[in-house]
GROMACS .gro file of C-alpha atoms in nm:
model
  287
    1UNK     CA    1   1.344  -0.375   1.722
    2UNK     CA    2   1.150  -0.693   1.798
    3UNK     CA    3   0.793  -0.643   1.924
    4UNK     CA    4   0.614  -0.962   2.029
    5UNK     CA    5   0.236  -0.948   2.009
    6UNK     CA    6   0.013  -1.183   1.812
    7UNK     CA    7   0.216  -1.064   1.515
    8UNK     CA    8   0.594  -1.075   1.534
    9UNK     CA    9   0.721  -0.731   1.429
   10UNK     CA   10   1.077  -0.681   1.307
   11UNK     CA   11   1.182  -0.322   1.239
   12UNK     CA   12   1.515  -0.214   1.092
   13UNK     CA   13   1.638   0.143   1.063
   14UNK     CA   14   1.857   0.199   0.761
   15UNK     CA   15   1.872   0.154   0.386
   16UNK     CA   16   1.619  -0.108   0.278
   17UNK     CA   17   1.836  -0.258   0.004
   18UNK     CA   18   2.117  -0.341   0.244
   19UNK     CA   19   1.862  -0.430   0.509
   20UNK     CA   20   1.685  -0.685   0.292
   21UNK     CA   21   2.016  -0.839   0.188
   22UNK     CA   22   2.130  -0.882   0.547
   23UNK     CA   23   1.807  -0.968   0.725
   24UNK     CA   24   1.554  -1.128   0.492
   25UNK     CA   25   1.609  -1.484   0.362
   26UNK     CA   26   1.535  -1.569  -0.001
   27UNK     CA   27   1.172  -1.667  -0.075
   28UNK     CA   28   1.056  -1.599   0.282
   29UNK     CA   29   0.798  -1.320   0.237
   30UNK     CA   30   0.435  -1.373   0.131
   31UNK     CA   31   0.320  -1.014   0.082
   32UNK     CA   32   0.497  -0.684   0.019
   33UNK     CA   33   0.290  -0.366   0.043
   34UNK     CA   34   0.490  -0.053  -0.016
   35UNK     CA   35   0.511   0.294  -0.168
   36UNK     CA   36   0.864   0.410  -0.252
   37UNK     CA   37   0.963   0.774  -0.302
   38UNK     CA   38   0.846   0.903  -0.642
   39UNK     CA   39   1.144   1.133  -0.712
   40UNK     CA   40   0.914   1.436  -0.724
   41UNK     CA   41   1.097   1.655  -0.474
   42UNK     CA   42   0.878   1.568  -0.177
   43UNK     CA   43   1.025   1.707   0.144
   44UNK     CA   44   1.106   1.412   0.366
   45UNK     CA   45   1.301   1.462   0.688
   46UNK     CA   46   1.628   1.313   0.565
   47UNK     CA   47   1.582   1.146   0.225
   48UNK     CA   48   1.659   1.364  -0.080
   49UNK     CA   49   1.370   1.295  -0.318
   50UNK     CA   50   1.528   1.446  -0.626
   51UNK     CA   51   1.775   1.212  -0.795
   52UNK     CA   52   1.884   1.223  -1.156
   53UNK     CA   53   1.610   1.025  -1.335
   54UNK     CA   54   1.850   0.760  -1.465
   55UNK     CA   55   1.987   0.716  -1.113
   56UNK     CA   56   1.634   0.694  -0.975
   57UNK     CA   57   1.535   0.422  -1.221
   58UNK     CA   58   1.853   0.225  -1.150
   59UNK     CA   59   1.778   0.252  -0.778
   60UNK     CA   60   1.421   0.135  -0.843
   61UNK     CA   61   1.548  -0.179  -1.015
   62UNK     CA   62   1.793  -0.238  -0.731
   63UNK     CA   63   1.536  -0.233  -0.450
   64UNK     CA   64   1.281  -0.422  -0.663
   65UNK     CA   65   1.536  -0.695  -0.739
   66UNK     CA   66   1.591  -0.745  -0.366
   67UNK     CA   67   1.216  -0.747  -0.306
   68UNK     CA   68   1.174  -1.012  -0.575
   69UNK     CA   69   1.444  -1.225  -0.410
   70UNK     CA   70   1.266  -1.204  -0.074
   71UNK     CA   71   0.924  -1.289  -0.218
   72UNK     CA   72   0.794  -1.646  -0.222
   73UNK     CA   73   0.709  -1.800  -0.563
   74UNK     CA   74   0.337  -1.739  -0.500
   75UNK     CA   75   0.389  -1.408  -0.319
   76UNK     CA   76   0.238  -1.070  -0.401
   77UNK     CA   77   0.394  -0.725  -0.428
   78UNK     CA   78   0.137  -0.447  -0.401
   79UNK     CA   79   0.321  -0.139  -0.529
   80UNK     CA   80   0.157   0.199  -0.474
   81UNK     CA   81   0.279   0.460  -0.723
   82UNK     CA   82   0.123   0.797  -0.798
   83UNK     CA   83   0.182   1.033  -1.086
   84UNK     CA   84   0.194   1.410  -1.091
   85UNK     CA   85   0.194   1.701  -1.332
   86UNK     CA   86   0.573   1.688  -1.312
   87UNK     CA   87   0.589   1.319  -1.406
   88UNK     CA   88   0.246   1.201  -1.526
   89UNK     CA   89   0.380   0.879  -1.681
   90UNK     CA   90   0.588   0.774  -1.380
   91UNK     CA   91   0.364   0.481  -1.275
   92UNK     CA   92   0.374   0.338  -1.627
   93UNK     CA   93   0.747   0.396  -1.666
   94UNK     CA   94   0.808   0.199  -1.348
   95UNK     CA   95   0.579  -0.082  -1.462
   96UNK     CA   96   0.753  -0.104  -1.797
   97UNK     CA   97   1.087  -0.115  -1.616
   98UNK     CA   98   0.994  -0.388  -1.367
   99UNK     CA   99   0.778  -0.600  -1.599
  100UNK     CA  100   0.904  -0.556  -1.955
  101UNK     CA  101   1.266  -0.444  -1.934
  102UNK     CA  102   1.390  -0.645  -1.636
  103UNK     CA  103   1.125  -0.921  -1.617
  104UNK     CA  104   1.142  -0.909  -1.238
  105UNK     CA  105   0.765  -0.938  -1.207
  106UNK     CA  106   0.443  -1.008  -1.393
  107UNK     CA  107   0.167  -0.748  -1.367
  108UNK     CA  108  -0.126  -0.957  -1.243
  109UNK     CA  109  -0.373  -0.681  -1.145
  110UNK     CA  110  -0.396  -0.303  -1.160
  111UNK     CA  111  -0.590  -0.151  -0.871
  112UNK     CA  112  -0.704   0.211  -0.867
  113UNK     CA  113  -0.697   0.370  -0.523
  114UNK     CA  114  -0.970   0.633  -0.534
  115UNK     CA  115  -0.898   0.897  -0.271
  116UNK     CA  116  -1.188   1.126  -0.357
  117UNK     CA  117  -1.497   1.101  -0.577
  118UNK     CA  118  -1.815   1.298  -0.647
  119UNK     CA  119  -2.130   1.095  -0.578
  120UNK     CA  120  -2.491   1.161  -0.487
  121UNK     CA  121  -2.641   1.036  -0.161
  122UNK     CA  122  -2.960   0.930  -0.336
  123UNK     CA  123  -3.043   0.803  -0.685
  124UNK     CA  124  -3.140   1.143  -0.826
  125UNK     CA  125  -2.990   1.368  -0.561
  126UNK     CA  126  -2.715   1.627  -0.602
  127UNK     CA  127  -2.356   1.514  -0.608
  128UNK     CA  128  -2.111   1.592  -0.332
  129UNK     CA  129  -1.738   1.535  -0.301
  130UNK     CA  130  -1.635   1.251  -0.073
  131UNK     CA  131  -1.282   1.204   0.051
  132UNK     CA  132  -0.981   1.432   0.028
  133UNK     CA  133  -0.741   1.539  -0.245
  134UNK     CA  134  -0.472   1.797  -0.303
  135UNK     CA  135  -0.632   2.067  -0.521
  136UNK     CA  136  -0.463   2.178  -0.842
  137UNK     CA  137  -0.497   2.549  -0.920
  138UNK     CA  138  -0.512   2.535  -1.299
  139UNK     CA  139  -0.730   2.606  -1.601
  140UNK     CA  140  -0.571   2.312  -1.787
  141UNK     CA  141  -0.569   2.021  -1.541
  142UNK     CA  142  -0.833   1.852  -1.327
  143UNK     CA  143  -0.767   1.751  -0.968
  144UNK     CA  144  -0.588   1.418  -0.936
  145UNK     CA  145  -0.798   1.200  -0.706
  146UNK     CA  146  -0.646   0.855  -0.750
  147UNK     CA  147  -0.322   0.656  -0.743
  148UNK     CA  148  -0.221   0.318  -0.882
  149UNK     CA  149  -0.164   0.004  -0.679
  150UNK     CA  150   0.007  -0.249  -0.905
  151UNK     CA  151  -0.031  -0.611  -0.801
  152UNK     CA  152   0.291  -0.780  -0.911
  153UNK     CA  153   0.372  -1.149  -0.886
  154UNK     CA  154   0.649  -1.375  -1.012
  155UNK     CA  155   0.439  -1.582  -1.251
  156UNK     CA  156   0.102  -1.411  -1.289
  157UNK     CA  157  -0.087  -1.712  -1.149
  158UNK     CA  158  -0.093  -1.635  -0.775
  159UNK     CA  159  -0.434  -1.731  -0.635
  160UNK     CA  160  -0.621  -1.465  -0.441
  161UNK     CA  161  -0.900  -1.462  -0.183
  162UNK     CA  162  -1.127  -1.222  -0.370
  163UNK     CA  163  -1.422  -1.260  -0.136
  164UNK     CA  164  -1.209  -1.169   0.165
  165UNK     CA  165  -1.268  -0.808   0.060
  166UNK     CA  166  -1.592  -0.879  -0.124
  167UNK     CA  167  -1.911  -0.673  -0.124
  168UNK     CA  168  -2.278  -0.784  -0.105
  169UNK     CA  169  -2.491  -0.804  -0.419
  170UNK     CA  170  -2.714  -0.503  -0.475
  171UNK     CA  171  -2.965  -0.723  -0.656
  172UNK     CA  172  -3.011  -1.024  -0.429
  173UNK     CA  173  -3.174  -1.224  -0.710
  174UNK     CA  174  -2.827  -1.258  -0.862
  175UNK     CA  175  -2.725  -1.485  -0.574
  176UNK     CA  176  -2.949  -1.765  -0.701
  177UNK     CA  177  -2.921  -1.671  -1.069
  178UNK     CA  178  -2.545  -1.722  -1.099
  179UNK     CA  179  -2.385  -2.057  -1.021
  180UNK     CA  180  -2.048  -1.909  -0.922
  181UNK     CA  181  -2.200  -1.741  -0.614
  182UNK     CA  182  -2.239  -2.076  -0.429
  183UNK     CA  183  -2.542  -1.916  -0.266
  184UNK     CA  184  -2.325  -1.655  -0.093
  185UNK     CA  185  -2.417  -1.286  -0.083
  186UNK     CA  186  -2.065  -1.172  -0.159
  187UNK     CA  187  -1.889  -1.082  -0.482
  188UNK     CA  188  -1.550  -0.950  -0.592
  189UNK     CA  189  -1.529  -0.574  -0.537
  190UNK     CA  190  -1.322  -0.520  -0.851
  191UNK     CA  191  -1.019  -0.298  -0.895
  192UNK     CA  192  -1.166   0.042  -0.798
  193UNK     CA  193  -1.112   0.093  -0.425
  194UNK     CA  194  -1.255   0.407  -0.266
  195UNK     CA  195  -1.040   0.459   0.043
  196UNK     CA  196  -1.035   0.821   0.162
  197UNK     CA  197  -0.783   0.965   0.402
  198UNK     CA  198  -0.913   1.032   0.750
  199UNK     CA  199  -0.982   1.398   0.823
  200UNK     CA  200  -0.702   1.553   1.027
  201UNK     CA  201  -0.677   1.881   1.216
  202UNK     CA  202  -0.299   1.930   1.236
  203UNK     CA  203  -0.072   1.758   0.986
  204UNK     CA  204   0.238   1.785   1.204
  205UNK     CA  205   0.065   1.592   1.482
  206UNK     CA  206  -0.179   1.366   1.297
  207UNK     CA  207   0.027   1.277   0.989
  208UNK     CA  208   0.394   1.373   1.039
  209UNK     CA  209   0.502   1.233   0.702
  210UNK     CA  210   0.448   1.392   0.358
  211UNK     CA  211   0.343   1.075   0.173
  212UNK     CA  212   0.140   0.807   0.351
  213UNK     CA  213  -0.132   0.559   0.263
  214UNK     CA  214  -0.424   0.464   0.491
  215UNK     CA  215  -0.422   0.145   0.698
  216UNK     CA  216  -0.727   0.027   0.504
  217UNK     CA  217  -0.538   0.019   0.175
  218UNK     CA  218  -0.284  -0.220   0.325
  219UNK     CA  219  -0.552  -0.429   0.495
  220UNK     CA  220  -0.733  -0.485   0.167
  221UNK     CA  221  -0.410  -0.593  -0.004
  222UNK     CA  222  -0.320  -0.833   0.276
  223UNK     CA  223  -0.669  -0.984   0.290
  224UNK     CA  224  -0.689  -1.014  -0.089
  225UNK     CA  225  -0.368  -1.217  -0.099
  226UNK     CA  226  -0.499  -1.443   0.178
  227UNK     CA  227  -0.323  -1.682   0.419
  228UNK     CA  228  -0.325  -1.408   0.683
  229UNK     CA  229  -0.273  -1.628   0.986
  230UNK     CA  230   0.055  -1.765   0.853
  231UNK     CA  231   0.174  -1.491   0.618
  232UNK     CA  232   0.485  -1.276   0.641
  233UNK     CA  233   0.433  -0.916   0.529
  234UNK     CA  234   0.706  -0.664   0.447
  235UNK     CA  235   0.728  -0.291   0.372
  236UNK     CA  236   1.074  -0.174   0.258
  237UNK     CA  237   0.966   0.193   0.285
  238UNK     CA  238   0.785   0.195   0.617
  239UNK     CA  239   0.744   0.569   0.673
  240UNK     CA  240   0.537   0.617   0.988
  241UNK     CA  241   0.419   0.260   0.997
  242UNK     CA  242   0.075   0.222   0.839
  243UNK     CA  243   0.168  -0.111   0.679
  244UNK     CA  244   0.276  -0.241   1.019
  245UNK     CA  245  -0.044  -0.133   1.195
  246UNK     CA  246  -0.268  -0.281   0.926
  247UNK     CA  247  -0.073  -0.608   0.919
  248UNK     CA  248  -0.105  -0.648   1.296
  249UNK     CA  249  -0.479  -0.580   1.274
  250UNK     CA  250  -0.504  -0.848   1.003
  251UNK     CA  251  -0.336  -1.099   1.234
  252UNK     CA  252  -0.043  -1.189   1.008
  253UNK     CA  253   0.229  -1.409   1.151
  254UNK     CA  254   0.516  -1.165   1.098
  255UNK     CA  255   0.576  -0.812   0.976
  256UNK     CA  256   0.912  -0.676   0.856
  257UNK     CA  257   0.970  -0.306   0.804
  258UNK     CA  258   1.262  -0.087   0.695
  259UNK     CA  259   1.286   0.290   0.743
  260UNK     CA  260   1.588   0.510   0.681
  261UNK     CA  261   1.473   0.809   0.887
  262UNK     CA  262   1.521   0.799   1.264
  263UNK     CA  263   1.236   1.038   1.345
  264UNK     CA  264   0.984   0.840   1.139
  265UNK     CA  265   1.100   0.517   1.302
  266UNK     CA  266   1.054   0.678   1.642
  267UNK     CA  267   0.691   0.755   1.552
  268UNK     CA  268   0.637   0.391   1.456
  269UNK     CA  269   0.788   0.257   1.779
  270UNK     CA  270   0.582   0.495   1.994
  271UNK     CA  271   0.261   0.403   1.810
  272UNK     CA  272   0.329   0.030   1.835
  273UNK     CA  273   0.393   0.064   2.208
  274UNK     CA  274   0.064   0.251   2.251
  275UNK     CA  275  -0.124  -0.007   2.045
  276UNK     CA  276   0.034  -0.293   2.241
  277UNK     CA  277  -0.127  -0.155   2.558
  278UNK     CA  278  -0.463  -0.140   2.381
  279UNK     CA  279  -0.427  -0.502   2.266
  280UNK     CA  280  -0.340  -0.607   2.621
  281UNK     CA  281  -0.645  -0.425   2.760
  282UNK     CA  282  -0.870  -0.593   2.502
  283UNK     CA  283  -0.733  -0.936   2.589
  284UNK     CA  284  -0.777  -0.872   2.962
  285UNK     CA  285  -1.134  -0.758   2.906
  286UNK     CA  286  -1.221  -1.065   2.700
  287UNK     CA  287  -1.047  -1.313   2.934
   0.00000   0.00000   0.00000
């Protein structure tokens, strides 16, 4: 499917490994933001998320090798991987595999996606839970409220636009005190990103996919890498399309997505069509 808006959108239904080989030229992609299946038995519509672990790791290398081929020399792969009680070391096993054992990538940054956190509204006020998480009913384990986003590059020296997702200084006197600020009230936000899921009423209608990430997570990755007006973004495991929506909102030049499940791809196409009408209305109103 080819959707022409401000961002060129190319969607392919089918296996992403074969799809990348056939449709994506070598060194043509600036940014990859993706979250592959974790092999934890999650119930997708058609994909069987329970391979033999050796088979799963071989498959991981296979899709990652294709992703590395597609990526430009200064490109970024933002890989979202979560652990679980069933496989608590999975994120680190995958990193060891892709960085140490195969040398496909260099781990340039480790970002922690905080989905829920307990904070007070005032300095000395009571704490309250913000965001959402899946509760664990246990007297041994605490609730898991975060996932990893590994920033992988080919050389470890890819330059980033840190202030594109920067935050203002709490103490404004630091603006003049530190020479690196250039007089600007904006600093790097660091690697702890609090991005909660939006509250939903019916999962089947509002989030018809068992494992998604918010648009904002993708937006921050895309903006952090920079070059948004000319960049090509890809998600090999598109799901219901959050990487596509965020990339369009960021104004990237092109987005490429692969999804093996027909029903999930249908959701993406319907949502893109609805958003295209909104974009057209906005342009008409501003003309």
